[in-house]
Short mmCIF file of C-alpha atoms in Angstrom, two decimals:
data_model
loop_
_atom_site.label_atom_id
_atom_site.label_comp_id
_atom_site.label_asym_id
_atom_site.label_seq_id
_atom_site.Cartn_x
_atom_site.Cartn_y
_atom_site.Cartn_z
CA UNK A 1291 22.38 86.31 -7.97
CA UNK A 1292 20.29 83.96 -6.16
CA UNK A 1293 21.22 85.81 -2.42
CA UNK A 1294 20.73 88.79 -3.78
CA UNK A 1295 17.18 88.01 -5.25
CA UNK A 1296 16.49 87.05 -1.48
CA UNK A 1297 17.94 89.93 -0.44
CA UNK A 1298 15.11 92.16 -2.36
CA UNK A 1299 12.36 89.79 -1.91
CA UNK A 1300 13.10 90.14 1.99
CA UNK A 1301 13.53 93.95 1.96
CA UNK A 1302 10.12 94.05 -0.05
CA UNK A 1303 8.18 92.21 2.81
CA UNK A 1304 9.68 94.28 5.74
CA UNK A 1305 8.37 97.38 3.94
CA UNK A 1306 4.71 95.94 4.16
CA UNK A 1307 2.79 96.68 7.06
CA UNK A 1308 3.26 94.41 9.75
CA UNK A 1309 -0.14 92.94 9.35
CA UNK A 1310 -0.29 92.09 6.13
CA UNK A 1311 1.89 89.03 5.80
CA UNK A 1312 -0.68 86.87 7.29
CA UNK A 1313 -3.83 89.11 7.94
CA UNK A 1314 -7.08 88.26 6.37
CA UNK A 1315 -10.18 89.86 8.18
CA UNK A 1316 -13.35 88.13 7.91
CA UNK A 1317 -16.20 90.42 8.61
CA UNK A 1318 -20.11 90.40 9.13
CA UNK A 1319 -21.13 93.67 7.40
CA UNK A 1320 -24.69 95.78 8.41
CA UNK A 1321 -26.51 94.09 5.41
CA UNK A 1322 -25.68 90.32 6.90
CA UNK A 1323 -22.88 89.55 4.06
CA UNK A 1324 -19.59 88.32 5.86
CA UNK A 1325 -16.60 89.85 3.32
CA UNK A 1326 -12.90 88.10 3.49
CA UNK A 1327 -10.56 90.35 2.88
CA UNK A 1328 -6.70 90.51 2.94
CA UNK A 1329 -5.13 93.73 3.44
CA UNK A 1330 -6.56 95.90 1.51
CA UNK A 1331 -4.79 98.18 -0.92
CA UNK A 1332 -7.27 99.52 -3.57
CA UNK A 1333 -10.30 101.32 -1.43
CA UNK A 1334 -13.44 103.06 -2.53
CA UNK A 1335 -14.03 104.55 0.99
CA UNK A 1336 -18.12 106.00 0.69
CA UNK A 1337 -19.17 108.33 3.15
CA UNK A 1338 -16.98 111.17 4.51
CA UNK A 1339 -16.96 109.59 8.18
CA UNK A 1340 -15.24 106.37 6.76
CA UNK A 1341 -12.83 108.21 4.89
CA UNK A 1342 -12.11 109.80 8.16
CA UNK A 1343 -11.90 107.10 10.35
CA UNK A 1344 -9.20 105.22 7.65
CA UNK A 1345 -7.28 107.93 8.24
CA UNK A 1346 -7.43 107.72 11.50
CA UNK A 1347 -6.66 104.21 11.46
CA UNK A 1348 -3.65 105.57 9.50
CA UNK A 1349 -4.00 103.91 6.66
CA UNK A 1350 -5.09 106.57 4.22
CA UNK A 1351 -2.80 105.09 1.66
CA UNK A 1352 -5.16 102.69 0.42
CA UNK A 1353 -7.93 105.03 -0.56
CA UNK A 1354 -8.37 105.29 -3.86
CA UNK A 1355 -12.04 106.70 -4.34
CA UNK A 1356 -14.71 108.23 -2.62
CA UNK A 1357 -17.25 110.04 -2.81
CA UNK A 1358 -18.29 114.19 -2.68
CA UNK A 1359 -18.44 113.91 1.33
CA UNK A 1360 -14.79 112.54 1.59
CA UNK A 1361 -13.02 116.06 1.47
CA UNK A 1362 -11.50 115.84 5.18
CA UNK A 1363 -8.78 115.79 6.19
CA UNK A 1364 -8.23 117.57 3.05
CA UNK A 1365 -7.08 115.13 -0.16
CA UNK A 1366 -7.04 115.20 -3.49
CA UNK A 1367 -8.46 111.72 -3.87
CA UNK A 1368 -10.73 110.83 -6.88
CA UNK A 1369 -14.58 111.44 -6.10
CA UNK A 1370 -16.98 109.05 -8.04
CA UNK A 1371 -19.91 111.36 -7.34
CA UNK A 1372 -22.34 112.29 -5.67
CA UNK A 1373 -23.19 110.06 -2.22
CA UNK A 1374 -26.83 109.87 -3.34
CA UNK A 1375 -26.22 109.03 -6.59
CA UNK A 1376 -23.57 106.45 -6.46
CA UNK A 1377 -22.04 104.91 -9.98
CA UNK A 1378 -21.45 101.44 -10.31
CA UNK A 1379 -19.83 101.72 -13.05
CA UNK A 1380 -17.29 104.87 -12.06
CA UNK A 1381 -16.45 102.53 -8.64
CA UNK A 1382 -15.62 99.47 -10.33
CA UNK A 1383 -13.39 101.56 -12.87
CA UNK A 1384 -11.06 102.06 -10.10
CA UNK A 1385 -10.51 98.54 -9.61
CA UNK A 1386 -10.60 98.33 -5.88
CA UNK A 1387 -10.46 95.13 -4.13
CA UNK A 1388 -12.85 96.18 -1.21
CA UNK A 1389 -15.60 99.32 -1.23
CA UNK A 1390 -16.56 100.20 1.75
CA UNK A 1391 -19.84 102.36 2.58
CA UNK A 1392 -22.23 102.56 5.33
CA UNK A 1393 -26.10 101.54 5.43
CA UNK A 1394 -27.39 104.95 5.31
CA UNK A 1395 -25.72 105.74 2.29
CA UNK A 1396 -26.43 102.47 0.73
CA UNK A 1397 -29.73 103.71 1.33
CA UNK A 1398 -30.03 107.09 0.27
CA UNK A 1399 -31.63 107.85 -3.27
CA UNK A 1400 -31.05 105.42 -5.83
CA UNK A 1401 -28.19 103.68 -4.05
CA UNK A 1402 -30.28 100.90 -2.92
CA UNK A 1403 -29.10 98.46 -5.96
CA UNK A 1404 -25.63 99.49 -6.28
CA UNK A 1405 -24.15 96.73 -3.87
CA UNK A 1406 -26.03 94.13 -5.82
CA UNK A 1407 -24.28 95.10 -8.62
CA UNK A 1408 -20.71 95.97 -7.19
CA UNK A 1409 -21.11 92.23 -5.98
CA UNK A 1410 -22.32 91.02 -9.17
CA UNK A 1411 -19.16 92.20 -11.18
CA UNK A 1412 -16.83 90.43 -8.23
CA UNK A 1413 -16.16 93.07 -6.41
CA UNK A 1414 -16.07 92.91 -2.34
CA UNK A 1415 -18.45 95.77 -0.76
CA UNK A 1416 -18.28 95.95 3.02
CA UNK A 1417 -21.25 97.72 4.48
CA UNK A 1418 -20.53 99.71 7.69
CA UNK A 1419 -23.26 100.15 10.38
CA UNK A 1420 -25.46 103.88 9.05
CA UNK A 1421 -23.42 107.06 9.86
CA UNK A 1422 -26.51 108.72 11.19
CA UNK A 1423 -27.30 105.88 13.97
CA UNK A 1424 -25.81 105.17 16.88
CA UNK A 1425 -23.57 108.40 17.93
CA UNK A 1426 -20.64 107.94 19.61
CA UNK A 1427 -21.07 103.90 20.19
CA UNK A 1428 -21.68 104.25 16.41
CA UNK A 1429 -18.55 105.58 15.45
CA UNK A 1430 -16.46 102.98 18.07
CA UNK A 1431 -18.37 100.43 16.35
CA UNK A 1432 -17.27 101.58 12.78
CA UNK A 1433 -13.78 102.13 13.72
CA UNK A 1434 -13.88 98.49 15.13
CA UNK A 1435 -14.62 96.79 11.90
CA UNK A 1436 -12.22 99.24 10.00
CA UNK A 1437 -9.15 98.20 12.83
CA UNK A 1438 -10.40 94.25 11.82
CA UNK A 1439 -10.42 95.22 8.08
CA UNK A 1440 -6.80 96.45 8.34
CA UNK A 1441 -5.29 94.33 10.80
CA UNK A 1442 -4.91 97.77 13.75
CA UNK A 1443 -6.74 97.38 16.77
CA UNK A 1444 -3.81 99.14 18.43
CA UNK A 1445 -4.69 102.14 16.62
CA UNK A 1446 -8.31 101.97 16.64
CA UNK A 1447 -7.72 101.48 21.13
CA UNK A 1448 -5.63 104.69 20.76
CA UNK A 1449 -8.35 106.28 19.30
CA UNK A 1450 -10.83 105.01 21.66
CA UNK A 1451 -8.74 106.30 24.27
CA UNK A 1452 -8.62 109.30 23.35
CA UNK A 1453 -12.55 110.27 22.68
CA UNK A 1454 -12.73 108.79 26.41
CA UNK A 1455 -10.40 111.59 26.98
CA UNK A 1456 -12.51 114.20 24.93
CA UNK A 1457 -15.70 113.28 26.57
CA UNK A 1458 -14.61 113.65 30.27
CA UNK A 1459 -13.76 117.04 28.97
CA UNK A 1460 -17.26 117.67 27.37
CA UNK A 1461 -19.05 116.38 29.99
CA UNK A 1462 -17.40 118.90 32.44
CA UNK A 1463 -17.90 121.81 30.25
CA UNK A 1464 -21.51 121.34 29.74
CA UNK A 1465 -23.90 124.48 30.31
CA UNK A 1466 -25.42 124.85 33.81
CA UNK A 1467 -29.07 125.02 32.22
CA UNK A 1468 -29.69 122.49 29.34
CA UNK A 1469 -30.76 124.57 26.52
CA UNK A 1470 -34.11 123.47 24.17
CA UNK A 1471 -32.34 123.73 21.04
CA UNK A 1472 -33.15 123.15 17.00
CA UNK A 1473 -31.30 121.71 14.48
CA UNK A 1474 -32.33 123.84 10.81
CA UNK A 1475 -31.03 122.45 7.92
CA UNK A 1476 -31.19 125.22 4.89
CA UNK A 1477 -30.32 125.32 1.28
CA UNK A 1478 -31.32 129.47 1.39
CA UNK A 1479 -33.24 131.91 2.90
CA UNK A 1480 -36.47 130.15 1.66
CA UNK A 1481 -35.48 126.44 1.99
CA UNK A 1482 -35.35 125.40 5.84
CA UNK A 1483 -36.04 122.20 7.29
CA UNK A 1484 -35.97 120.85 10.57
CA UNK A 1485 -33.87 118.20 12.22
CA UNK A 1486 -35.86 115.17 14.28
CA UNK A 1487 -34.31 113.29 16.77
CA UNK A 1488 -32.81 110.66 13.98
CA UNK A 1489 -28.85 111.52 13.29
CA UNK A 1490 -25.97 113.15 13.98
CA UNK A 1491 -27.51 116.55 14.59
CA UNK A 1492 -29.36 115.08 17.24
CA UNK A 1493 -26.43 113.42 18.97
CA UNK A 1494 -24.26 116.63 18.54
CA UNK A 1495 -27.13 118.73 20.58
CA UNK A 1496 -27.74 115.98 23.59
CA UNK A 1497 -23.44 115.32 24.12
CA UNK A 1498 -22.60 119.03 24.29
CA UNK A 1499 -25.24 119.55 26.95
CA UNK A 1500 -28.73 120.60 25.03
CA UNK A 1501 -32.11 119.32 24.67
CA UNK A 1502 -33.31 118.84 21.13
CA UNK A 1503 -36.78 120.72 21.50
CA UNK A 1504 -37.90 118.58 17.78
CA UNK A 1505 -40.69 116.31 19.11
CA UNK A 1506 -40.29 113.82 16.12
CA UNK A 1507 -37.80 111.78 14.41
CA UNK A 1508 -37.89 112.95 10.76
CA UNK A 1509 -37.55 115.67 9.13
CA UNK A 1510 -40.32 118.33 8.80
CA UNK A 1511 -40.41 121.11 6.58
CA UNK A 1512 -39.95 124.71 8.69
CA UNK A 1513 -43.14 126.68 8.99
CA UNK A 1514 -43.16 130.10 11.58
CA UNK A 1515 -46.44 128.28 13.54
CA UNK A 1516 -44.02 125.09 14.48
CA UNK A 1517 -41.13 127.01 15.04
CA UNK A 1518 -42.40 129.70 17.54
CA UNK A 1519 -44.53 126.45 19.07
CA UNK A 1520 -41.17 124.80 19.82
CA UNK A 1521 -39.79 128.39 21.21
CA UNK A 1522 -35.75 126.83 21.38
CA UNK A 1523 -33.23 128.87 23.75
CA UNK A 1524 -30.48 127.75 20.79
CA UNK A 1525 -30.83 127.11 17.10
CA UNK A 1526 -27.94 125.49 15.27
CA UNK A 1527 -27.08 125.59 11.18
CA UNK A 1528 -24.26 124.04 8.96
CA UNK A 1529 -21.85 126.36 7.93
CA UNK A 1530 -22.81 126.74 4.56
CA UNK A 1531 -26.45 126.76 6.00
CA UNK A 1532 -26.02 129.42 7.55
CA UNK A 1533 -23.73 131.13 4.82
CA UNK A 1534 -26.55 130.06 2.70
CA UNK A 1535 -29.30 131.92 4.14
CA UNK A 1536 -26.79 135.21 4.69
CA UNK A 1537 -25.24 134.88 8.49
CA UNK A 1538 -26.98 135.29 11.77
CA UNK A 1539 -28.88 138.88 10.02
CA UNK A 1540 -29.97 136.26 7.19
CA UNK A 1541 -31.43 133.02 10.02
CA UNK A 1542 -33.15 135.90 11.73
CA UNK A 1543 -35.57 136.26 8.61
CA UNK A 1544 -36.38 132.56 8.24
CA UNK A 1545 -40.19 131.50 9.38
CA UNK A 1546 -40.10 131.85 13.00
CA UNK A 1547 -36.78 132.24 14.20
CA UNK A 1548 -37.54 136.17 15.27
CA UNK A 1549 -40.11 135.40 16.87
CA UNK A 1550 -37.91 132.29 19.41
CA UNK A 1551 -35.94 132.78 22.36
CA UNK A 1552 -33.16 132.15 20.08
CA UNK A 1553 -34.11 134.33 18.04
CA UNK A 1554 -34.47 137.27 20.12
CA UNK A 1555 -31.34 136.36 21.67
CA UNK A 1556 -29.58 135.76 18.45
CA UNK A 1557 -27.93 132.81 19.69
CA UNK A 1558 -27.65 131.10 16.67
CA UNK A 1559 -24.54 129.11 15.92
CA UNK A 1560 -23.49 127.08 12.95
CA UNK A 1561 -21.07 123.87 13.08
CA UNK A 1562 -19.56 121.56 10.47
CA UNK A 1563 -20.81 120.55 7.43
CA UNK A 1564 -20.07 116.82 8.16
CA UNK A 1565 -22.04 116.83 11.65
CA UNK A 1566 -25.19 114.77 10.21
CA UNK A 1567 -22.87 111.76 9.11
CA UNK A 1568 -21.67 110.97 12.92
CA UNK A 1569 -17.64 110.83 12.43
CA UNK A 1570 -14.57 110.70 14.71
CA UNK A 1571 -14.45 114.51 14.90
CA UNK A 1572 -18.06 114.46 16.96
CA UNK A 1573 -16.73 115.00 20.65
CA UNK A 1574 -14.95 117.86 19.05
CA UNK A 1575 -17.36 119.95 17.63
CA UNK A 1576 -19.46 118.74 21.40
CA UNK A 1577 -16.97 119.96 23.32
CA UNK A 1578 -16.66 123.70 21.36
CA UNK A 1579 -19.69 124.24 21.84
CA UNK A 1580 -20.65 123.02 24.98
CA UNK A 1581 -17.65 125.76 26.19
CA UNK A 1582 -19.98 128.56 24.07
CA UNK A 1583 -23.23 127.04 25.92
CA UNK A 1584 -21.66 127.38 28.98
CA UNK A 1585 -20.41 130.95 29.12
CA UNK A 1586 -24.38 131.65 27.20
CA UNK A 1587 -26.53 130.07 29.85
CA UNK A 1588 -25.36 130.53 32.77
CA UNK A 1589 -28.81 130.46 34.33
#
């Protein structure tokens, strides 16, 4: 009875990942708080880019919470709300050993005391470097502590690897002319704002081969006068932005646009949703459409 207790006990350890017989990552989070974890198993994974990059990492398993944002690659895991409006009390009803968010959405809203009190009920909260900062160093950066987290810096090298390999191909397929583009960010056909230089709107524009034409790093409110001042060759929406305000017929009508080089030219293009949280999938939505900027401005 005793061998075959052994037996199991052994078989039960091989079917662990390798690291976690011994691994325990200790780790200096964005807010200054080192975090010792184990393995982890029960994650509240905040922010759709961390989501991502856990998957990534492979270890997808362990995610059992997240927020609205965390919808790709597509899931069916439990969403405690809204990433502005984050509930203490819906996270720690999930009993995770380790939440994991990033500064920015720390940040957002009324976030700002939700760590203190994650903490104060015992729970470990790693905070992750802000999703809109940083670009592509920002994302290595992220996927770095996530690899140390969960004992794979073989997978997070692979990865790294491989947007080396994405960006050669980018950076070849970048647009003869640099384009003065605009980042609009709209709820409907009278709801626009525009995109500063802060985020991952910003990075998107510069990587696939574009000039961001906004002067500032905020964002402003869109009015025609600053708009047609700014005169962009390219504007760029969300997808549901752009569904929002009624397709390329629909942007055409916002404050402005008619009136811009972009607008005139209807080059108007819309991307992913996820683009302002800067996520593994960045040198892929750079590369499509630095091809499209390409074969548009030739000269």
């Amino acid at each position: 009875m005793k061998h075959l207790t052994r037996l199991l006990v052994s078989a039960a350890l091989l079917a662990l990942p390798a690291h976690s017989a011994a691994h325990a990552a200790t780790v200096r989070g964005a807010d200054g708080v080192t975090v010792t974890v184990p393995p982890p198993r029960r994650v509240v994974a905040l922010n759709a880019t961390t989501v991502e990059l856990i998957y990534r990492l492979g270890r997808q398993q362990t995610i059992v919470g997240t927020d609205v944002t965390g919808t790709y690659p597509p899931n069916r895991i439990p969403s405690v709300g809204h990433w502005a409006q984050l509930p203490a009390e819906g996270i720690i009803a999930l009993n995770p050993d380790l939440v994991i968010g990033t500064a920015d959405n720390f940040a957002a809203g009324r976030n700002s005391g939700v760590v203190a009190q994650l903490r104060a009920a015992g729970v470990k909260v790693l905070v992750l470097p802000a999703s809109n900062e940083g670009g592509l160093d920002g994302v290595r950066t992220r996927l770095n502590i996530l690899a140390d987290v969960y004992g794979v810096p073989g997978a997070a090298q692979a990865l790294s690897r491989s947007f080396d390999t994405t960006l050669a191909a980018v950076k070849a397929n970048r647009p003869a002319r640099a384009p003065k583009v605009i980042f609009l960010y709209a709820h409907g056909p009278n709801d626009a704002s525009i995109y500063g230089t802060d985020g991952g709107a910003h990075d998107l524009i510069t990587l696939a081969g574009g000039v961001n034409a906004a002067p500032f790093r905020d964002t402003r409110t869109l009015t025609a006068e600053a708009l047609v001042t700014l005169n962009p060759d390219a504007i760029i929406l969300l997808n549901r932005g752009l569904e929002a305000v009624g397709g390329v017929s629909g942007a055409l009508k916002l404050p402005g646009v008619a009136q811009t080089t972009a607008g005139r030219a209807r080059r108007i293009y819309a991307v992913d949703d996820s683009i302002r949280w800067t996520g593994p999938r960045l040198l892929e939505f750079a590369l499509a459409l630095a091809r499209q900027w390409k074969t548009d401005f030739r000269r």
